[in-house]
């Protein structure tokens, strides 16, 4: 049980009620990770907007984004997000034994060369941001990524750090 008061569907009003209704219509449920932001309609709306942006992204695939979230959540020890993204990756056809290998060696993720390079760069940004350099970005550009995609992938990974820490700090569980 969360250690702050999360707004439940029956209590939701205003912007929170609107967002909850939209989630129920599109997903059939309201994820606890979004209820975390319910005390702040502004933060909830921001999180939903971010989710919508990435779920419709033209070039960052759902599988790549789920792998980013899973591997960052492994670093942050966020069971909620590990479990959620494991389930998402199962839907992409990644088997449990593959996930174990990927967690130990992200370079073995079942992605093409272009997506794998971006995944590894994002993990570098999360683990050791001071170690990134121009050659990292140049290598990604040679593979066909542009500045927007590189930045947005890195933002996705670093935002996951913050989300994991909030979920862990406020004891939000699935």
Short mmCIF file of N, CA and C in Angstrom, two decimals:
data_model
loop_
_atom_site.label_atom_id
_atom_site.label_comp_id
_atom_site.label_asym_id
_atom_site.label_seq_id
_atom_site.Cartn_x
_atom_site.Cartn_y
_atom_site.Cartn_z
N UNK A 1 0.84 -1.19 0.00
CA UNK A 1 0.00 0.00 0.00
C UNK A 1 0.89 1.25 0.00
N UNK A 2 0.54 2.18 -0.86
CA UNK A 2 1.33 3.41 -0.99
C UNK A 2 1.31 4.20 0.32
N UNK A 3 2.40 4.91 0.56
CA UNK A 3 2.50 5.69 1.80
C UNK A 3 2.02 7.13 1.62
N UNK A 4 1.54 7.48 0.44
CA UNK A 4 0.81 8.73 0.24
C UNK A 4 -0.57 8.35 -0.27
N UNK A 5 -1.52 9.23 -0.10
CA UNK A 5 -2.90 8.97 -0.52
C UNK A 5 -3.01 9.12 -2.03
N UNK A 6 -3.31 8.02 -2.71
CA UNK A 6 -3.54 8.04 -4.15
C UNK A 6 -5.03 8.15 -4.40
N UNK A 7 -5.40 8.86 -5.43
CA UNK A 7 -6.80 9.08 -5.73
C UNK A 7 -7.35 7.85 -6.46
N UNK A 8 -8.37 7.25 -5.90
CA UNK A 8 -9.03 6.11 -6.53
C UNK A 8 -10.08 6.63 -7.50
N UNK A 9 -10.53 5.78 -8.39
CA UNK A 9 -11.49 6.16 -9.42
C UNK A 9 -12.73 6.82 -8.82
N UNK A 10 -13.27 6.24 -7.74
CA UNK A 10 -14.51 6.74 -7.13
C UNK A 10 -14.35 8.13 -6.54
N UNK A 11 -13.14 8.50 -6.20
CA UNK A 11 -12.86 9.80 -5.57
C UNK A 11 -12.40 10.87 -6.56
N UNK A 12 -12.09 10.44 -7.77
CA UNK A 12 -11.48 11.34 -8.74
C UNK A 12 -12.43 12.45 -9.16
N UNK A 13 -11.86 13.64 -9.29
CA UNK A 13 -12.62 14.80 -9.73
C UNK A 13 -11.81 15.58 -10.76
N UNK A 14 -12.48 16.40 -11.55
CA UNK A 14 -11.82 17.31 -12.47
C UNK A 14 -10.92 16.59 -13.45
N UNK A 15 -9.71 17.12 -13.62
CA UNK A 15 -8.74 16.60 -14.59
C UNK A 15 -8.38 15.15 -14.29
N UNK A 16 -8.27 14.80 -13.01
CA UNK A 16 -7.93 13.42 -12.65
C UNK A 16 -9.05 12.48 -13.11
N UNK A 17 -10.29 12.86 -12.89
CA UNK A 17 -11.43 12.03 -13.32
C UNK A 17 -11.43 11.89 -14.84
N UNK A 18 -11.15 12.97 -15.57
CA UNK A 18 -11.10 12.92 -17.03
C UNK A 18 -10.02 11.94 -17.51
N UNK A 19 -8.86 12.03 -16.90
CA UNK A 19 -7.75 11.16 -17.30
C UNK A 19 -8.07 9.71 -16.96
N UNK A 20 -8.63 9.48 -15.79
CA UNK A 20 -9.00 8.12 -15.40
C UNK A 20 -10.01 7.54 -16.38
N UNK A 21 -11.02 8.32 -16.75
CA UNK A 21 -12.03 7.84 -17.71
C UNK A 21 -11.38 7.49 -19.05
N UNK A 22 -10.46 8.32 -19.50
CA UNK A 22 -9.77 8.04 -20.76
C UNK A 22 -8.94 6.76 -20.65
N UNK A 23 -8.28 6.55 -19.52
CA UNK A 23 -7.50 5.32 -19.33
C UNK A 23 -8.40 4.10 -19.33
N UNK A 24 -9.52 4.20 -18.63
CA UNK A 24 -10.45 3.08 -18.60
C UNK A 24 -10.96 2.76 -20.00
N UNK A 25 -11.23 3.79 -20.79
CA UNK A 25 -11.71 3.58 -22.16
C UNK A 25 -10.64 2.98 -23.06
N UNK A 26 -9.39 3.40 -22.88
CA UNK A 26 -8.34 2.92 -23.78
C UNK A 26 -7.65 1.65 -23.30
N UNK A 27 -7.44 1.52 -21.98
CA UNK A 27 -6.70 0.37 -21.45
C UNK A 27 -7.57 -0.61 -20.67
N UNK A 28 -8.71 -0.13 -20.21
CA UNK A 28 -9.57 -1.00 -19.41
C UNK A 28 -9.26 -0.97 -17.92
N UNK A 29 -8.23 -0.24 -17.53
CA UNK A 29 -7.87 -0.14 -16.11
C UNK A 29 -7.01 1.10 -15.92
N UNK A 30 -6.77 1.44 -14.66
CA UNK A 30 -5.92 2.57 -14.31
C UNK A 30 -4.68 2.01 -13.62
N UNK A 31 -3.53 2.04 -14.29
CA UNK A 31 -2.31 1.50 -13.67
C UNK A 31 -1.93 2.25 -12.39
N UNK A 32 -1.47 1.51 -11.42
CA UNK A 32 -1.03 2.11 -10.16
C UNK A 32 0.08 3.13 -10.40
N UNK A 33 0.91 2.89 -11.41
CA UNK A 33 2.00 3.83 -11.70
C UNK A 33 1.45 5.20 -12.08
N UNK A 34 0.26 5.26 -12.63
CA UNK A 34 -0.34 6.55 -12.95
C UNK A 34 -1.10 7.09 -11.75
N UNK A 35 -1.68 6.21 -10.95
CA UNK A 35 -2.33 6.68 -9.72
C UNK A 35 -1.33 7.39 -8.81
N UNK A 36 -0.04 6.99 -8.90
CA UNK A 36 0.99 7.65 -8.11
C UNK A 36 0.94 9.16 -8.30
N UNK A 37 0.64 9.60 -9.51
CA UNK A 37 0.65 11.03 -9.82
C UNK A 37 -0.70 11.70 -9.58
N UNK A 38 -1.69 10.95 -9.13
CA UNK A 38 -3.04 11.50 -8.97
C UNK A 38 -3.17 12.62 -7.95
N UNK A 39 -2.34 12.71 -6.91
CA UNK A 39 -2.45 13.86 -6.02
C UNK A 39 -2.12 15.19 -6.72
N UNK A 40 -1.44 15.12 -7.88
CA UNK A 40 -1.08 16.31 -8.63
C UNK A 40 -1.64 16.19 -10.05
N UNK A 41 -2.78 16.81 -10.33
CA UNK A 41 -3.32 16.73 -11.69
C UNK A 41 -2.30 17.15 -12.76
N UNK A 42 -1.46 18.12 -12.45
CA UNK A 42 -0.44 18.56 -13.39
C UNK A 42 0.53 17.41 -13.72
N UNK A 43 1.06 16.74 -12.68
CA UNK A 43 2.00 15.65 -12.92
C UNK A 43 1.33 14.48 -13.63
N UNK A 44 0.09 14.18 -13.25
CA UNK A 44 -0.64 13.10 -13.91
C UNK A 44 -0.81 13.39 -15.39
N UNK A 45 -1.23 14.61 -15.70
CA UNK A 45 -1.43 14.99 -17.10
C UNK A 45 -0.10 14.95 -17.87
N UNK A 46 0.97 15.37 -17.24
CA UNK A 46 2.29 15.33 -17.86
C UNK A 46 2.71 13.89 -18.15
N UNK A 47 2.52 13.00 -17.19
CA UNK A 47 2.87 11.59 -17.38
C UNK A 47 2.05 10.96 -18.50
N UNK A 48 0.77 11.26 -18.53
CA UNK A 48 -0.09 10.71 -19.59
C UNK A 48 0.35 11.24 -20.95
N UNK A 49 0.67 12.51 -21.03
CA UNK A 49 1.14 13.09 -22.28
C UNK A 49 2.43 12.43 -22.76
N UNK A 50 3.32 12.16 -21.83
CA UNK A 50 4.57 11.49 -22.16
C UNK A 50 4.30 10.07 -22.67
N UNK A 51 3.43 9.35 -21.98
CA UNK A 51 3.06 8.00 -22.41
C UNK A 51 2.48 8.03 -23.82
N UNK A 52 1.59 8.96 -24.08
CA UNK A 52 0.98 9.05 -25.40
C UNK A 52 2.02 9.35 -26.47
N UNK A 53 2.94 10.25 -26.17
CA UNK A 53 3.99 10.59 -27.13
C UNK A 53 4.80 9.34 -27.50
N UNK A 54 5.27 8.62 -26.50
CA UNK A 54 6.13 7.48 -26.77
C UNK A 54 5.37 6.30 -27.35
N UNK A 55 4.11 6.13 -26.99
CA UNK A 55 3.34 5.01 -27.53
C UNK A 55 3.04 5.20 -29.01
N UNK A 56 3.13 6.43 -29.49
CA UNK A 56 2.88 6.72 -30.91
C UNK A 56 4.16 7.07 -31.67
N UNK A 57 5.29 6.85 -31.04
CA UNK A 57 6.55 7.28 -31.65
C UNK A 57 6.79 6.56 -32.97
N UNK A 58 7.19 7.32 -33.97
CA UNK A 58 7.41 6.76 -35.30
C UNK A 58 8.64 5.87 -35.38
N UNK A 59 9.68 6.19 -34.62
CA UNK A 59 10.95 5.50 -34.81
C UNK A 59 11.48 4.74 -33.60
N UNK A 60 10.99 5.05 -32.42
CA UNK A 60 11.41 4.31 -31.23
C UNK A 60 10.35 3.23 -31.00
N UNK A 61 10.72 1.99 -31.28
CA UNK A 61 9.74 0.90 -31.23
C UNK A 61 9.30 0.60 -29.80
N UNK A 62 8.14 0.02 -29.68
CA UNK A 62 7.63 -0.38 -28.37
C UNK A 62 8.55 -1.38 -27.69
N UNK A 63 9.12 -2.28 -28.46
CA UNK A 63 10.04 -3.26 -27.88
C UNK A 63 11.29 -2.59 -27.35
N UNK A 64 11.86 -1.66 -28.12
CA UNK A 64 13.04 -0.92 -27.66
C UNK A 64 12.72 -0.16 -26.38
N UNK A 65 11.60 0.54 -26.36
CA UNK A 65 11.24 1.34 -25.18
C UNK A 65 11.00 0.46 -23.97
N UNK A 66 10.36 -0.69 -24.16
CA UNK A 66 10.13 -1.62 -23.03
C UNK A 66 11.46 -2.17 -22.51
N UNK A 67 12.40 -2.45 -23.42
CA UNK A 67 13.72 -2.91 -22.97
C UNK A 67 14.45 -1.82 -22.20
N UNK A 68 14.35 -0.60 -22.66
CA UNK A 68 14.96 0.50 -21.91
C UNK A 68 14.38 0.55 -20.50
N UNK A 69 13.05 0.54 -20.41
CA UNK A 69 12.40 0.62 -19.09
C UNK A 69 12.78 -0.56 -18.21
N UNK A 70 12.78 -1.76 -18.76
CA UNK A 70 13.12 -2.95 -17.98
C UNK A 70 14.55 -2.87 -17.45
N UNK A 71 15.48 -2.56 -18.33
CA UNK A 71 16.88 -2.57 -17.91
C UNK A 71 17.21 -1.44 -16.94
N UNK A 72 16.58 -0.29 -17.11
CA UNK A 72 16.74 0.78 -16.13
C UNK A 72 16.11 0.38 -14.81
N UNK A 73 14.96 -0.25 -14.86
CA UNK A 73 14.28 -0.67 -13.63
C UNK A 73 15.07 -1.75 -12.90
N UNK A 74 15.79 -2.56 -13.64
CA UNK A 74 16.69 -3.54 -13.00
C UNK A 74 17.78 -2.80 -12.21
N UNK A 75 18.34 -1.76 -12.80
CA UNK A 75 19.37 -0.97 -12.12
C UNK A 75 18.79 -0.35 -10.85
N UNK A 76 17.56 0.15 -10.94
CA UNK A 76 16.91 0.84 -9.82
C UNK A 76 16.17 -0.10 -8.86
N UNK A 77 16.16 -1.39 -9.18
CA UNK A 77 15.47 -2.39 -8.35
C UNK A 77 14.01 -2.05 -8.11
N UNK A 78 13.32 -1.67 -9.19
CA UNK A 78 11.90 -1.34 -9.09
C UNK A 78 11.08 -2.54 -9.56
N UNK A 79 10.63 -3.33 -8.60
CA UNK A 79 9.89 -4.55 -8.91
C UNK A 79 8.64 -4.25 -9.73
N UNK A 80 7.94 -3.18 -9.41
CA UNK A 80 6.72 -2.82 -10.14
C UNK A 80 7.02 -2.72 -11.64
N UNK A 81 8.04 -1.96 -12.00
CA UNK A 81 8.35 -1.73 -13.41
C UNK A 81 9.03 -2.94 -14.06
N UNK A 82 9.79 -3.68 -13.29
CA UNK A 82 10.39 -4.91 -13.82
C UNK A 82 9.27 -5.86 -14.23
N UNK A 83 8.31 -6.07 -13.34
CA UNK A 83 7.20 -6.98 -13.65
C UNK A 83 6.36 -6.48 -14.81
N UNK A 84 6.04 -5.18 -14.81
CA UNK A 84 5.22 -4.61 -15.89
C UNK A 84 5.90 -4.75 -17.24
N UNK A 85 7.16 -4.38 -17.31
CA UNK A 85 7.86 -4.42 -18.60
C UNK A 85 8.23 -5.83 -19.02
N UNK A 86 8.39 -6.73 -18.08
CA UNK A 86 8.58 -8.14 -18.42
C UNK A 86 7.33 -8.63 -19.15
N UNK A 87 6.16 -8.32 -18.62
CA UNK A 87 4.91 -8.71 -19.28
C UNK A 87 4.78 -8.12 -20.67
N UNK A 88 5.16 -6.87 -20.82
CA UNK A 88 5.11 -6.22 -22.14
C UNK A 88 6.05 -6.93 -23.10
N UNK A 89 7.24 -7.26 -22.64
CA UNK A 89 8.21 -7.92 -23.51
C UNK A 89 7.78 -9.33 -23.88
N UNK A 90 7.07 -10.01 -23.00
CA UNK A 90 6.49 -11.31 -23.36
C UNK A 90 5.56 -11.14 -24.56
N UNK A 91 4.81 -10.05 -24.58
CA UNK A 91 3.90 -9.79 -25.69
C UNK A 91 4.66 -9.55 -27.00
N UNK A 92 5.90 -9.13 -26.90
CA UNK A 92 6.74 -8.96 -28.09
C UNK A 92 7.46 -10.26 -28.46
N UNK A 93 7.15 -11.33 -27.75
CA UNK A 93 7.71 -12.63 -28.08
C UNK A 93 9.04 -12.95 -27.43
N UNK A 94 9.46 -12.12 -26.48
CA UNK A 94 10.71 -12.40 -25.77
C UNK A 94 10.40 -13.38 -24.65
N UNK A 95 11.14 -14.48 -24.61
CA UNK A 95 10.90 -15.56 -23.66
C UNK A 95 11.61 -15.29 -22.33
N UNK A 96 11.12 -15.90 -21.25
CA UNK A 96 11.75 -15.69 -19.93
C UNK A 96 13.25 -15.97 -19.92
N UNK A 97 13.68 -17.04 -20.58
CA UNK A 97 15.12 -17.35 -20.58
C UNK A 97 15.92 -16.31 -21.37
N UNK A 98 15.30 -15.70 -22.38
CA UNK A 98 15.96 -14.61 -23.11
C UNK A 98 16.12 -13.39 -22.21
N UNK A 99 15.09 -13.10 -21.42
CA UNK A 99 15.17 -11.94 -20.53
C UNK A 99 16.30 -12.08 -19.53
N UNK A 100 16.50 -13.26 -19.03
CA UNK A 100 17.59 -13.50 -18.08
C UNK A 100 18.94 -13.19 -18.73
N UNK A 101 19.11 -13.61 -19.97
CA UNK A 101 20.34 -13.34 -20.72
C UNK A 101 20.50 -11.84 -20.95
N UNK A 102 19.42 -11.18 -21.37
CA UNK A 102 19.44 -9.75 -21.67
C UNK A 102 19.78 -8.94 -20.42
N UNK A 103 19.22 -9.33 -19.29
CA UNK A 103 19.49 -8.60 -18.04
C UNK A 103 20.97 -8.69 -17.68
N UNK A 104 21.59 -9.83 -17.95
CA UNK A 104 23.02 -10.00 -17.66
C UNK A 104 23.91 -9.36 -18.70
N UNK A 105 23.41 -9.29 -19.95
CA UNK A 105 24.20 -8.72 -21.04
C UNK A 105 23.25 -8.03 -22.02
N UNK A 106 22.95 -6.75 -21.79
CA UNK A 106 22.02 -6.04 -22.66
C UNK A 106 22.41 -6.05 -24.15
N UNK A 107 23.69 -6.27 -24.45
CA UNK A 107 24.13 -6.33 -25.84
C UNK A 107 23.52 -7.53 -26.57
N UNK A 108 22.92 -8.45 -25.84
CA UNK A 108 22.28 -9.62 -26.45
C UNK A 108 20.78 -9.44 -26.65
N UNK A 109 20.30 -8.22 -26.46
CA UNK A 109 18.88 -7.95 -26.67
C UNK A 109 18.52 -8.21 -28.13
N UNK A 110 17.36 -8.81 -28.38
CA UNK A 110 16.95 -9.13 -29.75
C UNK A 110 16.44 -7.90 -30.52
N UNK A 111 17.38 -7.04 -30.85
CA UNK A 111 17.10 -5.82 -31.61
C UNK A 111 18.04 -5.78 -32.80
N UNK A 112 17.67 -5.02 -33.81
CA UNK A 112 18.60 -4.84 -34.92
C UNK A 112 19.77 -3.96 -34.45
N UNK A 113 20.79 -3.86 -35.27
CA UNK A 113 22.01 -3.13 -34.90
C UNK A 113 21.71 -1.69 -34.49
N UNK A 114 20.82 -1.05 -35.21
CA UNK A 114 20.50 0.36 -34.96
C UNK A 114 19.85 0.54 -33.58
N UNK A 115 18.82 -0.27 -33.30
CA UNK A 115 18.13 -0.14 -32.01
C UNK A 115 19.03 -0.59 -30.85
N UNK A 116 19.81 -1.64 -31.08
CA UNK A 116 20.71 -2.12 -30.02
C UNK A 116 21.71 -1.05 -29.63
N UNK A 117 22.25 -0.35 -30.59
CA UNK A 117 23.22 0.72 -30.30
C UNK A 117 22.56 1.82 -29.47
N UNK A 118 21.33 2.15 -29.80
CA UNK A 118 20.64 3.20 -29.04
C UNK A 118 20.33 2.72 -27.63
N UNK A 119 19.90 1.47 -27.48
CA UNK A 119 19.66 0.90 -26.15
C UNK A 119 20.92 0.99 -25.30
N UNK A 120 22.04 0.57 -25.84
CA UNK A 120 23.29 0.58 -25.07
C UNK A 120 23.72 2.00 -24.73
N UNK A 121 23.48 2.94 -25.63
CA UNK A 121 23.79 4.34 -25.34
C UNK A 121 22.92 4.85 -24.18
N UNK A 122 21.64 4.56 -24.22
CA UNK A 122 20.74 5.01 -23.15
C UNK A 122 21.19 4.43 -21.82
N UNK A 123 21.57 3.18 -21.79
CA UNK A 123 22.05 2.57 -20.54
C UNK A 123 23.33 3.26 -20.07
N UNK A 124 24.18 3.68 -20.99
CA UNK A 124 25.38 4.43 -20.62
C UNK A 124 25.00 5.77 -20.02
N UNK A 125 24.02 6.43 -20.62
CA UNK A 125 23.54 7.72 -20.08
C UNK A 125 23.04 7.53 -18.65
N UNK A 126 22.29 6.46 -18.42
CA UNK A 126 21.71 6.21 -17.09
C UNK A 126 22.79 5.83 -16.08
N UNK A 127 23.70 4.96 -16.47
CA UNK A 127 24.71 4.45 -15.53
C UNK A 127 25.87 5.40 -15.29
N UNK A 128 26.31 6.07 -16.35
CA UNK A 128 27.51 6.90 -16.24
C UNK A 128 27.45 8.05 -17.24
N UNK A 129 26.60 9.03 -17.00
CA UNK A 129 26.40 10.10 -17.97
C UNK A 129 27.66 10.90 -18.29
N UNK A 130 28.60 10.97 -17.38
CA UNK A 130 29.82 11.71 -17.65
C UNK A 130 30.73 10.99 -18.65
N UNK A 131 30.44 9.72 -18.91
CA UNK A 131 31.27 8.94 -19.84
C UNK A 131 30.81 9.07 -21.29
N UNK A 132 29.68 9.71 -21.52
CA UNK A 132 29.23 9.86 -22.91
C UNK A 132 30.08 10.91 -23.62
N UNK A 133 30.19 10.76 -24.94
CA UNK A 133 31.00 11.71 -25.70
C UNK A 133 30.47 11.85 -27.13
N UNK A 134 31.10 12.74 -27.86
CA UNK A 134 30.67 13.03 -29.24
C UNK A 134 30.69 11.79 -30.12
N UNK A 135 31.66 10.92 -29.91
CA UNK A 135 31.75 9.72 -30.76
C UNK A 135 30.55 8.80 -30.54
N UNK A 136 29.99 8.79 -29.32
CA UNK A 136 28.78 8.00 -29.07
C UNK A 136 27.64 8.49 -29.96
N UNK A 137 27.45 9.79 -29.96
CA UNK A 137 26.37 10.39 -30.75
C UNK A 137 26.66 10.23 -32.24
N UNK A 138 27.89 10.44 -32.65
CA UNK A 138 28.25 10.29 -34.06
C UNK A 138 27.98 8.87 -34.54
N UNK A 139 28.29 7.88 -33.71
CA UNK A 139 28.04 6.48 -34.08
C UNK A 139 26.55 6.22 -34.28
N UNK A 140 25.73 6.80 -33.38
CA UNK A 140 24.29 6.63 -33.51
C UNK A 140 23.77 7.31 -34.78
N UNK A 141 24.30 8.46 -35.08
CA UNK A 141 23.88 9.17 -36.30
C UNK A 141 24.26 8.39 -37.56
N UNK A 142 25.42 7.74 -37.54
CA UNK A 142 25.83 6.92 -38.69
C UNK A 142 24.86 5.77 -38.92
N UNK A 143 24.22 5.31 -37.85
CA UNK A 143 23.24 4.23 -37.96
C UNK A 143 21.86 4.75 -38.40
N UNK A 144 21.71 6.07 -38.43
CA UNK A 144 20.45 6.63 -38.90
C UNK A 144 19.61 7.34 -37.85
N UNK A 145 20.08 7.42 -36.62
CA UNK A 145 19.34 8.16 -35.59
C UNK A 145 19.61 9.64 -35.74
N UNK A 146 18.62 10.45 -35.40
CA UNK A 146 18.85 11.90 -35.40
C UNK A 146 18.87 12.42 -33.96
N UNK A 147 19.19 13.70 -33.82
CA UNK A 147 19.31 14.29 -32.48
C UNK A 147 18.03 14.14 -31.67
N UNK A 148 16.89 14.34 -32.31
CA UNK A 148 15.62 14.23 -31.58
C UNK A 148 15.44 12.83 -31.03
N UNK A 149 15.67 11.82 -31.85
CA UNK A 149 15.48 10.43 -31.42
C UNK A 149 16.47 10.05 -30.32
N UNK A 150 17.70 10.50 -30.46
CA UNK A 150 18.72 10.20 -29.44
C UNK A 150 18.33 10.85 -28.12
N UNK A 151 17.95 12.11 -28.18
CA UNK A 151 17.54 12.81 -26.96
C UNK A 151 16.30 12.16 -26.35
N UNK A 152 15.30 11.86 -27.16
CA UNK A 152 14.07 11.29 -26.62
C UNK A 152 14.29 9.91 -26.02
N UNK A 153 15.15 9.09 -26.62
CA UNK A 153 15.46 7.78 -26.03
C UNK A 153 16.17 7.96 -24.68
N UNK A 154 17.13 8.89 -24.63
CA UNK A 154 17.84 9.15 -23.37
C UNK A 154 16.88 9.71 -22.32
N UNK A 155 15.98 10.58 -22.74
CA UNK A 155 14.96 11.12 -21.83
C UNK A 155 14.09 9.99 -21.29
N UNK A 156 13.72 9.06 -22.16
CA UNK A 156 12.88 7.93 -21.74
C UNK A 156 13.60 7.13 -20.65
N UNK A 157 14.88 6.88 -20.86
CA UNK A 157 15.65 6.11 -19.87
C UNK A 157 15.85 6.86 -18.57
N UNK A 158 16.19 8.14 -18.65
CA UNK A 158 16.42 8.89 -17.42
C UNK A 158 15.12 9.19 -16.68
N UNK A 159 14.04 9.34 -17.42
CA UNK A 159 12.73 9.52 -16.78
C UNK A 159 12.33 8.25 -16.03
N UNK A 160 12.73 7.11 -16.57
CA UNK A 160 12.42 5.84 -15.90
C UNK A 160 13.12 5.77 -14.55
N UNK A 161 14.33 6.31 -14.47
CA UNK A 161 15.03 6.35 -13.18
C UNK A 161 14.15 7.08 -12.15
N UNK A 162 13.67 8.26 -12.53
CA UNK A 162 12.83 9.04 -11.62
C UNK A 162 11.56 8.32 -11.25
N UNK A 163 10.89 7.73 -12.23
CA UNK A 163 9.66 6.98 -11.95
C UNK A 163 9.93 5.82 -11.01
N UNK A 164 10.98 5.06 -11.29
CA UNK A 164 11.32 3.93 -10.42
C UNK A 164 11.56 4.39 -8.98
N UNK A 165 12.26 5.48 -8.84
CA UNK A 165 12.57 5.98 -7.50
C UNK A 165 11.30 6.44 -6.77
N UNK A 166 10.40 7.08 -7.49
CA UNK A 166 9.13 7.51 -6.86
C UNK A 166 8.28 6.30 -6.49
N UNK A 167 8.16 5.33 -7.39
CA UNK A 167 7.38 4.13 -7.07
C UNK A 167 7.96 3.40 -5.86
N UNK A 168 9.28 3.28 -5.81
CA UNK A 168 9.93 2.64 -4.67
C UNK A 168 9.75 3.47 -3.39
N UNK A 169 9.96 4.77 -3.49
CA UNK A 169 9.89 5.63 -2.30
C UNK A 169 8.51 5.64 -1.69
N UNK A 170 7.47 5.67 -2.55
CA UNK A 170 6.09 5.76 -2.04
C UNK A 170 5.42 4.40 -1.94
N UNK A 171 6.21 3.33 -2.13
CA UNK A 171 5.77 1.95 -1.92
C UNK A 171 4.56 1.57 -2.75
N UNK A 172 4.56 2.01 -4.01
CA UNK A 172 3.47 1.66 -4.92
C UNK A 172 3.71 0.27 -5.45
N UNK A 173 2.67 -0.56 -5.36
CA UNK A 173 2.79 -1.94 -5.81
C UNK A 173 1.70 -2.26 -6.82
N UNK A 174 1.96 -3.29 -7.60
CA UNK A 174 0.97 -3.73 -8.60
C UNK A 174 -0.18 -4.40 -7.91
#
